Tab-separated table of N, CA and C in Angstrom:
chain	number	residue	atom	x	y	z
A	1	MET	N	-30.213	-79.020	13.747
A	1	MET	CA	-29.276	-78.338	14.626
A	1	MET	C	-28.059	-79.229	14.822
A	2	THR	N	-26.915	-78.608	14.832
A	2	THR	CA	-25.683	-79.361	15.036
A	2	THR	C	-25.487	-79.627	16.533
A	3	THR	N	-24.587	-80.507	16.837
A	3	THR	CA	-24.272	-80.810	18.242
A	3	THR	C	-23.791	-79.553	18.963
A	4	THR	N	-22.976	-78.765	18.308
A	4	THR	CA	-22.471	-77.527	18.911
A	4	THR	C	-23.615	-76.568	19.214
A	5	GLU	N	-24.574	-76.458	18.299
A	5	GLU	CA	-25.728	-75.578	18.534
A	5	GLU	C	-26.557	-76.069	19.715
A	6	TRP	N	-26.756	-77.381	19.815
A	6	TRP	CA	-27.484	-77.938	20.958
A	6	TRP	C	-26.751	-77.615	22.267
A	7	ILE	N	-25.451	-77.820	22.263
A	7	ILE	CA	-24.660	-77.590	23.482
A	7	ILE	C	-24.722	-76.129	23.902
A	8	THR	N	-24.531	-75.208	22.954
A	8	THR	CA	-24.550	-73.787	23.330
A	8	THR	C	-25.942	-73.344	23.769
A	9	ASP	N	-26.994	-73.803	23.086
A	9	ASP	CA	-28.359	-73.431	23.486
A	9	ASP	C	-28.686	-73.968	24.875
A	10	ILE	N	-28.354	-75.215	25.127
A	10	ILE	CA	-28.634	-75.808	26.435
A	10	ILE	C	-27.778	-75.153	27.514
A	11	ALA	N	-26.523	-74.850	27.197
A	11	ALA	CA	-25.652	-74.172	28.174
A	11	ALA	C	-26.231	-72.816	28.567
A	12	LEU	N	-26.758	-72.081	27.595
A	12	LEU	CA	-27.359	-70.785	27.917
A	12	LEU	C	-28.606	-70.953	28.789
A	13	ILE	N	-29.375	-71.980	28.542
A	13	ILE	CA	-30.561	-72.227	29.379
A	13	ILE	C	-30.125	-72.617	30.790
A	14	LEU	N	-29.082	-73.428	30.903
A	14	LEU	CA	-28.640	-73.904	32.216
A	14	LEU	C	-27.957	-72.829	33.064
A	15	VAL	N	-27.494	-71.755	32.431
A	15	VAL	CA	-26.822	-70.684	33.177
A	15	VAL	C	-27.697	-70.179	34.313
A	16	VAL	N	-28.973	-69.953	34.038
A	16	VAL	CA	-29.846	-69.401	35.082
A	16	VAL	C	-30.143	-70.449	36.155
A	17	PHE	N	-30.173	-71.713	35.791
A	17	PHE	CA	-30.443	-72.742	36.794
A	17	PHE	C	-29.319	-72.828	37.818
A	18	ARG	N	-28.123	-72.462	37.400
A	18	ARG	CA	-27.000	-72.388	38.334
A	18	ARG	C	-27.266	-71.320	39.393
A	19	GLN	N	-28.028	-70.314	39.016
A	19	GLN	CA	-28.308	-69.215	39.929
A	19	GLN	C	-29.592	-69.422	40.737
A	20	LEU	N	-30.267	-70.526	40.573
A	20	LEU	CA	-31.436	-70.809	41.411
A	20	LEU	C	-31.014	-71.067	42.852
A	21	ARG	N	-29.770	-71.469	43.011
A	21	ARG	CA	-29.192	-71.600	44.346
A	21	ARG	C	-28.417	-70.315	44.609
A	22	GLU	N	-28.631	-69.706	45.739
A	22	GLU	CA	-27.984	-68.439	46.039
A	22	GLU	C	-26.467	-68.590	46.026
A	23	GLY	N	-25.804	-67.627	45.408
A	23	GLY	CA	-24.352	-67.648	45.346
A	23	GLY	C	-23.794	-66.246	45.249
A	24	ARG	N	-22.493	-66.165	45.387
A	24	ARG	CA	-21.830	-64.860	45.339
A	24	ARG	C	-21.844	-64.283	43.932
A	25	LEU	N	-22.036	-62.971	43.877
A	25	LEU	CA	-21.899	-62.249	42.624
A	25	LEU	C	-20.407	-62.009	42.436
A	26	ASP	N	-19.841	-62.719	41.480
A	26	ASP	CA	-18.405	-62.604	41.254
A	26	ASP	C	-18.124	-62.612	39.763
A	27	LEU	N	-16.879	-62.658	39.416
A	27	LEU	CA	-16.483	-62.596	38.016
A	27	LEU	C	-17.080	-63.737	37.192
A	28	LYS	N	-17.191	-64.942	37.776
A	28	LYS	CA	-17.778	-66.084	37.058
A	28	LYS	C	-19.220	-65.803	36.654
A	29	THR	N	-19.930	-65.065	37.508
A	29	THR	CA	-21.322	-64.730	37.219
A	29	THR	C	-21.432	-64.022	35.874
A	30	PHE	N	-20.431	-63.218	35.558
A	30	PHE	CA	-20.446	-62.457	34.320
A	30	PHE	C	-19.753	-63.186	33.173
A	31	LEU	N	-18.630	-63.813	33.461
A	31	LEU	CA	-17.811	-64.381	32.392
A	31	LEU	C	-18.439	-65.592	31.709
A	32	ILE	N	-19.114	-66.451	32.450
A	32	ILE	CA	-19.671	-67.665	31.833
A	32	ILE	C	-20.729	-67.309	30.781
A	33	PRO	N	-21.796	-66.569	31.140
A	33	PRO	CA	-22.787	-66.261	30.098
A	33	PRO	C	-22.236	-65.347	28.994
A	34	LEU	N	-21.373	-64.391	29.351
A	34	LEU	CA	-20.794	-63.522	28.324
A	34	LEU	C	-19.892	-64.319	27.390
A	35	GLY	N	-19.168	-65.272	27.930
A	35	GLY	CA	-18.323	-66.125	27.099
A	35	GLY	C	-19.129	-66.956	26.118
A	36	ILE	N	-20.250	-67.482	26.589
A	36	ILE	CA	-21.092	-68.305	25.709
A	36	ILE	C	-21.668	-67.456	24.583
A	37	VAL	N	-22.244	-66.290	24.913
A	37	VAL	CA	-22.834	-65.476	23.839
A	37	VAL	C	-21.760	-64.870	22.936
A	38	ALA	N	-20.578	-64.605	23.466
A	38	ALA	CA	-19.488	-64.117	22.613
A	38	ALA	C	-19.108	-65.198	21.604
A	39	TYR	N	-19.045	-66.444	22.055
A	39	TYR	CA	-18.749	-67.553	21.155
A	39	TYR	C	-19.834	-67.673	20.086
A	40	VAL	N	-21.100	-67.601	20.501
A	40	VAL	CA	-22.216	-67.710	19.552
A	40	VAL	C	-22.155	-66.563	18.547
A	41	ALA	N	-21.936	-65.345	19.030
A	41	ALA	CA	-21.864	-64.193	18.134
A	41	ALA	C	-20.703	-64.344	17.148
A	42	HIS	N	-19.552	-64.773	17.647
A	42	HIS	CA	-18.385	-64.951	16.779
A	42	HIS	C	-18.631	-66.039	15.733
A	43	THR	N	-19.332	-67.086	16.136
A	43	THR	CA	-19.567	-68.224	15.248
A	43	THR	C	-20.649	-67.947	14.209
A	44	TYR	N	-21.740	-67.288	14.611
A	44	TYR	CA	-22.907	-67.192	13.736
A	44	TYR	C	-23.193	-65.797	13.184
A	45	LEU	N	-22.599	-64.766	13.748
A	45	LEU	CA	-22.921	-63.414	13.319
A	45	LEU	C	-21.872	-62.918	12.333
A	46	ASP	N	-22.137	-63.168	11.052
A	46	ASP	CA	-21.219	-62.723	10.008
A	46	ASP	C	-21.431	-61.247	9.702
A	47	SER	N	-22.683	-60.844	9.646
A	47	SER	CA	-23.015	-59.459	9.345
A	47	SER	C	-24.436	-59.191	9.828
A	48	VAL	N	-24.800	-57.927	9.818
A	48	VAL	CA	-26.173	-57.536	10.130
A	48	VAL	C	-26.737	-56.928	8.853
A	49	PRO	N	-27.583	-57.686	8.167
A	49	PRO	CA	-28.154	-57.176	6.921
A	49	PRO	C	-28.978	-55.912	7.164
A	50	THR	N	-28.922	-54.992	6.215
A	50	THR	CA	-29.619	-53.720	6.375
A	50	THR	C	-30.642	-53.461	5.277
A	51	GLY	N	-30.824	-54.418	4.380
A	51	GLY	CA	-31.782	-54.229	3.293
A	51	GLY	C	-33.208	-54.432	3.749
A	52	GLY	N	-34.141	-53.926	2.960
A	52	GLY	CA	-35.564	-54.123	3.247
A	52	GLY	C	-35.910	-53.732	4.667
A	53	ASN	N	-36.609	-54.631	5.347
A	53	ASN	CA	-36.985	-54.406	6.744
A	53	ASN	C	-36.143	-55.231	7.711
A	54	ASP	N	-34.941	-55.582	7.289
A	54	ASP	CA	-34.060	-56.398	8.130
A	54	ASP	C	-33.771	-55.726	9.466
A	55	LEU	N	-33.499	-54.422	9.443
A	55	LEU	CA	-33.174	-53.734	10.695
A	55	LEU	C	-34.376	-53.625	11.623
A	56	ILE	N	-35.571	-53.614	11.055
A	56	ILE	CA	-36.778	-53.606	11.896
A	56	ILE	C	-36.888	-54.944	12.633
A	57	LEU	N	-36.648	-56.038	11.912
A	57	LEU	CA	-36.651	-57.367	12.544
A	57	LEU	C	-35.591	-57.438	13.631
A	58	VAL	N	-34.382	-57.001	13.311
A	58	VAL	CA	-33.287	-57.017	14.288
A	58	VAL	C	-33.655	-56.157	15.493
A	59	GLY	N	-34.153	-54.957	15.241
A	59	GLY	CA	-34.531	-54.052	16.335
A	59	GLY	C	-35.629	-54.624	17.217
A	60	ALA	N	-36.608	-55.267	16.607
A	60	ALA	CA	-37.704	-55.857	17.390
A	60	ALA	C	-37.190	-56.969	18.304
A	61	LEU	N	-36.338	-57.834	17.769
A	61	LEU	CA	-35.833	-58.927	18.591
A	61	LEU	C	-34.813	-58.454	19.621
A	62	VAL	N	-34.015	-57.442	19.277
A	62	VAL	CA	-33.095	-56.859	20.261
A	62	VAL	C	-33.909	-56.213	21.381
A	63	GLY	N	-34.995	-55.523	21.025
A	63	GLY	CA	-35.878	-54.933	22.037
A	63	GLY	C	-36.484	-55.986	22.940
A	64	ALA	N	-36.918	-57.097	22.354
A	64	ALA	CA	-37.457	-58.197	23.159
A	64	ALA	C	-36.384	-58.759	24.091
A	65	GLY	N	-35.164	-58.890	23.586
A	65	GLY	CA	-34.061	-59.365	24.422
A	65	GLY	C	-33.777	-58.421	25.577
A	66	ALA	N	-33.842	-57.118	25.318
A	66	ALA	CA	-33.609	-56.129	26.375
A	66	ALA	C	-34.686	-56.200	27.451
A	67	VAL	N	-35.926	-56.326	27.022
A	67	VAL	CA	-37.033	-56.428	27.988
A	67	VAL	C	-36.876	-57.682	28.843
A	68	LEU	N	-36.596	-58.809	28.201
A	68	LEU	CA	-36.413	-60.058	28.942
A	68	LEU	C	-35.212	-59.977	29.876
A	69	GLY	N	-34.118	-59.388	29.414
A	69	GLY	CA	-32.906	-59.281	30.227
A	69	GLY	C	-33.092	-58.380	31.436
A	70	ILE	N	-33.671	-57.208	31.224
A	70	ILE	CA	-33.890	-56.280	32.338
A	70	ILE	C	-34.871	-56.882	33.340
A	71	ALA	N	-35.957	-57.451	32.843
A	71	ALA	CA	-36.933	-58.076	33.751
A	71	ALA	C	-36.286	-59.233	34.514
A	72	GLY	N	-35.476	-60.023	33.830
A	72	GLY	CA	-34.784	-61.124	34.507
A	72	GLY	C	-33.851	-60.621	35.590
A	73	GLY	N	-33.178	-59.510	35.335
A	73	GLY	CA	-32.297	-58.911	36.332
A	73	GLY	C	-33.056	-58.332	37.507
A	74	VAL	N	-34.222	-57.755	37.227
A	74	VAL	CA	-35.060	-57.193	38.294
A	74	VAL	C	-35.612	-58.302	39.187
A	75	TYR	N	-35.953	-59.435	38.593
A	75	TYR	CA	-36.527	-60.540	39.352
A	75	TYR	C	-35.473	-61.509	39.891
A	76	THR	N	-34.231	-61.071	39.912
A	76	THR	CA	-33.167	-61.818	40.577
A	76	THR	C	-32.927	-61.152	41.919
A	77	ARG	N	-32.979	-61.940	42.976
A	77	ARG	CA	-32.766	-61.379	44.311
A	77	ARG	C	-31.290	-61.019	44.473
A	78	VAL	N	-31.034	-59.810	44.944
A	78	VAL	CA	-29.687	-59.315	45.179
A	78	VAL	C	-29.643	-58.819	46.612
A	79	ARG	N	-28.714	-59.352	47.395
A	79	ARG	CA	-28.597	-58.926	48.792
A	79	ARG	C	-27.138	-59.001	49.226
A	80	THR	N	-26.861	-58.364	50.347
A	80	THR	CA	-25.504	-58.432	50.882
A	80	THR	C	-25.475	-59.365	52.080
A	81	ALA	N	-24.340	-59.980	52.258
A	81	ALA	CA	-24.066	-60.807	53.431
A	81	ALA	C	-22.621	-60.512	53.800
A	82	GLY	N	-22.462	-59.708	54.814
A	82	GLY	CA	-21.115	-59.263	55.158
A	82	GLY	C	-20.608	-58.362	54.058
A	83	GLU	N	-19.462	-58.704	53.512
A	83	GLU	CA	-18.886	-57.898	52.439
A	83	GLU	C	-19.180	-58.464	51.052
A	84	HIS	N	-19.998	-59.485	50.984
A	84	HIS	CA	-20.293	-60.138	49.710
A	84	HIS	C	-21.689	-59.773	49.221
A	85	ILE	N	-21.821	-59.742	47.912
A	85	ILE	CA	-23.132	-59.583	47.288
A	85	ILE	C	-23.573	-60.968	46.863
A	86	LEU	N	-24.790	-61.337	47.235
A	86	LEU	CA	-25.339	-62.635	46.880
A	86	LEU	C	-26.504	-62.438	45.917
A	87	ILE	N	-26.624	-63.354	44.961
A	87	ILE	CA	-27.745	-63.308	44.025
A	87	ILE	C	-28.420	-64.673	43.976
A	88	LYS	N	-29.700	-64.605	43.679
A	88	LYS	CA	-30.466	-65.836	43.510
A	88	LYS	C	-31.568	-65.546	42.505
A	89	ALA	N	-31.570	-66.294	41.430
A	89	ALA	CA	-32.610	-66.129	40.415
A	89	ALA	C	-33.916	-66.661	40.981
A	90	GLY	N	-34.959	-65.860	40.872
A	90	GLY	CA	-36.277	-66.297	41.302
A	90	GLY	C	-36.969	-67.052	40.187
A	91	ALA	N	-38.167	-67.532	40.476
A	91	ALA	CA	-38.927	-68.297	39.488
A	91	ALA	C	-39.226	-67.453	38.253
A	92	VAL	N	-39.617	-66.192	38.447
A	92	VAL	CA	-39.927	-65.326	37.304
A	92	VAL	C	-38.686	-65.117	36.446
A	93	SER	N	-37.554	-64.872	37.081
A	93	SER	CA	-36.302	-64.681	36.352
A	93	SER	C	-35.959	-65.925	35.538
A	94	ALA	N	-36.096	-67.090	36.137
A	94	ALA	CA	-35.794	-68.342	35.441
A	94	ALA	C	-36.749	-68.567	34.271
A	95	ILE	N	-38.025	-68.283	34.490
A	95	ILE	CA	-39.011	-68.465	33.421
A	95	ILE	C	-38.712	-67.527	32.253
A	96	LEU	N	-38.390	-66.271	32.549
A	96	LEU	CA	-38.078	-65.312	31.488
A	96	LEU	C	-36.835	-65.738	30.712
A	97	TRP	N	-35.827	-66.222	31.431
A	97	TRP	CA	-34.587	-66.663	30.789
A	97	TRP	C	-34.850	-67.848	29.861
A	98	VAL	N	-35.572	-68.841	30.375
A	98	VAL	CA	-35.874	-70.028	29.572
A	98	VAL	C	-36.777	-69.650	28.392
A	99	LEU	N	-37.697	-68.730	28.617
A	99	LEU	CA	-38.570	-68.271	27.541
A	99	LEU	C	-37.763	-67.647	26.407
A	100	GLY	N	-36.841	-66.754	26.747
A	100	GLY	CA	-36.022	-66.111	25.723
A	100	GLY	C	-35.104	-67.079	25.016
A	101	MET	N	-34.358	-67.858	25.788
A	101	MET	CA	-33.419	-68.800	25.186
A	101	MET	C	-34.165	-69.930	24.471
A	102	GLY	N	-35.240	-70.392	25.078
A	102	GLY	CA	-36.031	-71.475	24.486
A	102	GLY	C	-36.738	-71.054	23.210
A	103	ALA	N	-37.164	-69.792	23.139
A	103	ALA	CA	-37.843	-69.305	21.931
A	103	ALA	C	-36.910	-69.371	20.730
A	104	ARG	N	-35.673	-68.984	20.939
A	104	ARG	CA	-34.705	-69.049	19.836
A	104	ARG	C	-34.472	-70.494	19.402
A	105	MET	N	-34.320	-71.364	20.390
A	105	MET	CA	-34.088	-72.773	20.087
A	105	MET	C	-35.316	-73.369	19.390
A	106	GLY	N	-36.495	-73.039	19.883
A	106	GLY	CA	-37.733	-73.528	19.279
A	106	GLY	C	-37.915	-73.036	17.852
A	107	PHE	N	-37.588	-71.767	17.612
A	107	PHE	CA	-37.696	-71.216	16.260
A	107	PHE	C	-36.775	-71.967	15.308
A	108	GLN	N	-35.565	-72.221	15.756
A	108	GLN	CA	-34.611	-72.930	14.910
A	108	GLN	C	-35.099	-74.343	14.607
A	109	LEU	N	-35.590	-75.040	15.615
A	109	LEU	CA	-36.111	-76.392	15.395
A	109	LEU	C	-37.315	-76.365	14.456
A	110	TRP	N	-38.205	-75.403	14.653
A	110	TRP	CA	-39.395	-75.294	13.819
A	110	TRP	C	-39.026	-75.055	12.363
A	111	THR	N	-38.055	-74.154	12.117
A	111	THR	CA	-37.672	-73.879	10.730
A	111	THR	C	-37.004	-75.079	10.079
A	112	GLU	N	-36.297	-75.884	10.865
A	112	GLU	CA	-35.634	-77.068	10.316
A	112	GLU	C	-36.592	-78.230	10.096
A	113	HIS	N	-37.759	-78.182	10.729
A	113	HIS	CA	-38.697	-79.311	10.646
A	113	HIS	C	-40.065	-78.858	10.149
A	114	GLY	N	-40.084	-78.123	9.053
A	114	GLY	CA	-41.345	-77.804	8.405
A	114	GLY	C	-41.741	-76.341	8.408
A	115	GLY	N	-41.121	-75.517	9.197
A	115	GLY	CA	-41.529	-74.118	9.267
A	115	GLY	C	-40.804	-73.192	8.319
A	116	ALA	N	-39.823	-73.694	7.599
A	116	ALA	CA	-39.005	-72.839	6.731
A	116	ALA	C	-39.841	-72.148	5.657
A	117	ASP	N	-40.823	-72.843	5.095
A	117	ASP	CA	-41.662	-72.223	4.066
A	117	ASP	C	-42.485	-71.084	4.649
A	118	ASP	N	-42.995	-71.263	5.861
A	118	ASP	CA	-43.756	-70.194	6.513
A	118	ASP	C	-42.875	-68.976	6.775
A	119	VAL	N	-41.649	-69.207	7.219
A	119	VAL	CA	-40.712	-68.109	7.474
A	119	VAL	C	-40.372	-67.419	6.158
A	120	ALA	N	-40.182	-68.189	5.099
A	120	ALA	CA	-39.879	-67.604	3.785
A	120	ALA	C	-41.039	-66.728	3.305
A	121	ARG	N	-42.284	-67.210	3.467
A	121	ARG	CA	-43.448	-66.415	3.059
A	121	ARG	C	-43.557	-65.139	3.900
A	122	PHE	N	-43.341	-65.265	5.207
A	122	PHE	CA	-43.378	-64.097	6.095
A	122	PHE	C	-42.288	-63.101	5.691
A	123	SER	N	-41.102	-63.621	5.438
A	123	SER	CA	-39.982	-62.756	5.059
A	123	SER	C	-40.274	-62.016	3.761
A	124	LEU	N	-40.807	-62.705	2.798
A	124	LEU	CA	-41.146	-62.088	1.521
A	124	LEU	C	-42.224	-61.022	1.703
A	125	ALA	N	-43.256	-61.350	2.445
A	125	ALA	CA	-44.363	-60.403	2.669
A	125	ALA	C	-43.918	-59.167	3.448
A	126	HIS	N	-42.903	-59.318	4.307
A	126	HIS	CA	-42.473	-58.211	5.166
A	126	HIS	C	-41.106	-57.637	4.771
A	127	HIS	N	-40.660	-57.972	3.590
A	127	HIS	CA	-39.427	-57.406	3.007
A	127	HIS	C	-38.195	-57.677	3.865
A	128	ILE	N	-38.105	-58.895	4.380
A	128	ILE	CA	-36.896	-59.343	5.077
A	128	ILE	C	-36.073	-60.067	4.031
A	129	THR	N	-34.833	-59.611	3.853
A	129	THR	CA	-34.094	-59.974	2.646
A	129	THR	C	-33.389	-61.324	2.650
A	130	SER	N	-33.081	-61.878	3.848
A	130	SER	CA	-32.291	-63.116	3.822
A	130	SER	C	-32.419	-63.888	5.131
A	131	ASP	N	-31.926	-65.126	5.085
A	131	ASP	CA	-31.844	-65.937	6.299
A	131	ASP	C	-30.916	-65.291	7.314
A	132	GLN	N	-29.877	-64.602	6.829
A	132	GLN	CA	-28.903	-63.971	7.723
A	132	GLN	C	-29.567	-62.903	8.594
A	133	ALA	N	-30.634	-62.283	8.113
A	133	ALA	CA	-31.348	-61.299	8.934
A	133	ALA	C	-31.949	-61.978	10.164
A	134	TRP	N	-32.496	-63.166	9.984
A	134	TRP	CA	-33.063	-63.921	11.109
A	134	TRP	C	-31.957	-64.359	12.067
A	135	VAL	N	-30.863	-64.851	11.514
A	135	VAL	CA	-29.728	-65.277	12.341
A	135	VAL	C	-29.221	-64.099	13.160
A	136	ALA	N	-28.980	-62.971	12.504
A	136	ALA	CA	-28.483	-61.782	13.203
A	136	ALA	C	-29.460	-61.336	14.283
A	137	ALA	N	-30.738	-61.332	13.960
A	137	ALA	CA	-31.748	-60.882	14.921
A	137	ALA	C	-31.763	-61.769	16.161
A	138	PHE	N	-31.734	-63.071	15.986
A	138	PHE	CA	-31.784	-63.977	17.137
A	138	PHE	C	-30.477	-63.976	17.926
A	139	VAL	N	-29.342	-63.899	17.252
A	139	VAL	CA	-28.065	-63.842	17.962
A	139	VAL	C	-27.974	-62.545	18.768
A	140	LEU	N	-28.356	-61.439	18.159
A	140	LEU	CA	-28.318	-60.158	18.872
A	140	LEU	C	-29.350	-60.098	19.987
A	141	MET	N	-30.473	-60.795	19.819
A	141	MET	CA	-31.457	-60.891	20.900
A	141	MET	C	-30.842	-61.601	22.107
A	142	ALA	N	-30.162	-62.715	21.865
A	142	ALA	CA	-29.517	-63.467	22.953
A	142	ALA	C	-28.442	-62.624	23.622
A	143	LEU	N	-27.620	-61.985	22.822
A	143	LEU	CA	-26.557	-61.138	23.355
A	143	LEU	C	-27.142	-60.010	24.205
A	144	THR	N	-28.180	-59.378	23.709
A	144	THR	CA	-28.821	-58.281	24.446
A	144	THR	C	-29.456	-58.776	25.735
A	145	GLU	N	-30.113	-59.924	25.684
A	145	GLU	CA	-30.732	-60.461	26.894
A	145	GLU	C	-29.684	-60.733	27.969
A	146	VAL	N	-28.585	-61.340	27.586
A	146	VAL	CA	-27.525	-61.652	28.540
A	146	VAL	C	-26.916	-60.373	29.108
A	147	VAL	N	-26.553	-59.444	28.233
A	147	VAL	CA	-25.879	-58.220	28.681
A	147	VAL	C	-26.801	-57.372	29.565
A	148	THR	N	-28.062	-57.210	29.184
A	148	THR	CA	-28.951	-56.378	30.004
A	148	THR	C	-29.286	-57.034	31.332
A	149	ARG	N	-29.402	-58.348	31.356
A	149	ARG	CA	-29.656	-59.031	32.629
A	149	ARG	C	-28.466	-58.848	33.568
A	150	LEU	N	-27.282	-59.089	33.044
A	150	LEU	CA	-26.078	-58.939	33.871
A	150	LEU	C	-25.868	-57.489	34.298
A	151	ALA	N	-26.120	-56.555	33.396
A	151	ALA	CA	-25.968	-55.134	33.737
A	151	ALA	C	-26.962	-54.736	34.825
A	152	THR	N	-28.178	-55.232	34.741
A	152	THR	CA	-29.192	-54.926	35.761
A	152	THR	C	-28.773	-55.482	37.112
A	153	ILE	N	-28.285	-56.707	37.130
A	153	ILE	CA	-27.821	-57.316	38.384
A	153	ILE	C	-26.616	-56.550	38.921
A	154	PHE	N	-25.685	-56.175	38.051
A	154	PHE	CA	-24.503	-55.426	38.468
A	154	PHE	C	-24.905	-54.090	39.092
A	155	VAL	N	-25.776	-53.355	38.416
A	155	VAL	CA	-26.207	-52.044	38.924
A	155	VAL	C	-26.940	-52.198	40.250
A	156	ARG	N	-27.794	-53.194	40.350
A	156	ARG	CA	-28.506	-53.423	41.611
A	156	ARG	C	-27.530	-53.765	42.732
A	157	GLY	N	-26.507	-54.541	42.429
A	157	GLY	CA	-25.493	-54.866	43.432
A	157	GLY	C	-24.715	-53.639	43.861
A	158	ARG	N	-24.357	-52.789	42.902
A	158	ARG	CA	-23.621	-51.558	43.221
A	158	ARG	C	-24.484	-50.613	44.046
A	159	MET	N	-25.752	-50.517	43.720
A	159	MET	CA	-26.656	-49.648	44.479
A	159	MET	C	-26.802	-50.154	45.906
A	160	LEU	N	-26.834	-51.456	46.052
A	160	LEU	CA	-26.980	-52.069	47.363
A	160	LEU	C	-25.781	-51.792	48.248
A	161	THR	N	-24.603	-51.806	47.663
A	161	THR	CA	-23.386	-51.601	48.451
A	161	THR	C	-22.952	-50.141	48.514
A	162	ALA	N	-23.565	-49.268	47.747
A	162	ALA	CA	-23.153	-47.859	47.714
A	162	ALA	C	-23.267	-47.214	49.092
A	163	GLY	N	-24.333	-47.464	49.802
A	163	GLY	CA	-24.516	-46.890	51.133
A	163	GLY	C	-23.564	-47.483	52.156
A	164	GLN	N	-23.146	-48.714	51.945
A	164	GLN	CA	-22.253	-49.370	52.905
A	164	GLN	C	-20.810	-48.929	52.748
A	165	THR	N	-20.436	-48.516	51.532
A	165	THR	CA	-19.038	-48.170	51.301
A	165	THR	C	-18.770	-46.675	51.438
A	166	ALA	N	-19.827	-45.870	51.543
A	166	ALA	CA	-19.625	-44.430	51.699
A	166	ALA	C	-19.072	-44.144	53.084
A	167	PRO	N	-18.146	-43.200	53.191
A	167	PRO	CA	-17.624	-42.854	54.515
A	167	PRO	C	-18.755	-42.354	55.408
A	168	ALA	N	-18.611	-42.610	56.694
A	168	ALA	CA	-19.659	-42.245	57.644
A	168	ALA	C	-19.989	-40.763	57.582
A	169	SER	N	-19.020	-39.906	57.288
A	169	SER	CA	-19.278	-38.471	57.236
A	169	SER	C	-20.153	-38.085	56.044
A	170	ASN	N	-20.211	-38.952	55.016
A	170	ASN	CA	-21.034	-38.651	53.839
A	170	ASN	C	-22.428	-39.257	53.930
A	171	ARG	N	-22.672	-40.072	54.912
A	171	ARG	CA	-23.982	-40.713	55.037
A	171	ARG	C	-24.975	-39.742	55.649
A	172	VAL	N	-26.176	-39.820	55.204
A	172	VAL	CA	-27.235	-38.978	55.743
A	172	VAL	C	-27.872	-39.725	56.897
A	173	ALA	N	-27.924	-39.081	58.024
A	173	ALA	CA	-28.536	-39.698	59.195
A	173	ALA	C	-30.050	-39.554	59.081
A	174	VAL	N	-30.746	-40.632	59.289
A	174	VAL	CA	-32.211	-40.599	59.264
A	174	VAL	C	-32.677	-40.789	60.686
A	175	ARG	N	-33.404	-39.791	61.170
A	175	ARG	CA	-33.903	-39.861	62.552
A	175	ARG	C	-35.411	-39.853	62.529
A	176	PRO	N	-35.990	-40.589	63.437
A	176	PRO	CA	-37.460	-40.628	63.482
A	176	PRO	C	-38.066	-39.333	63.940
């Protein structure tokens, strides 16, 4: 792994640790992780191979990224304080984030230190046509995990504030 790959992988892992301390849901919450994955996608995603079972591999890892992202967003505490929305990543959210980001990093390290032959045999047996299919699958998994986690947090924040911003005449009165 290059120094740049180490930095981007570690930066993505550290993003959630920044949220272990409760803070405001603001533009930085979205821009930092989206900026990192946009850089990774721009740097490493040349194409998405479509031969053999490449799209099945990509789809499986994108699906895993979506599950991890949505679950991470669900397990992030979202609350209001005055006019601000506050978020705090819980232990489950942090574990899921590190699991997803760490799995990609671990796979890359494993392939560089003895696992490449196993991946080649698996790819041949399952009709995965190239190394680029693996790269695309893991990059798109990371992108999907980030986007779905942020989208889940955003939607939860909007739902939380929807009742507070509606005019009083549109609110439904609940009486015991």
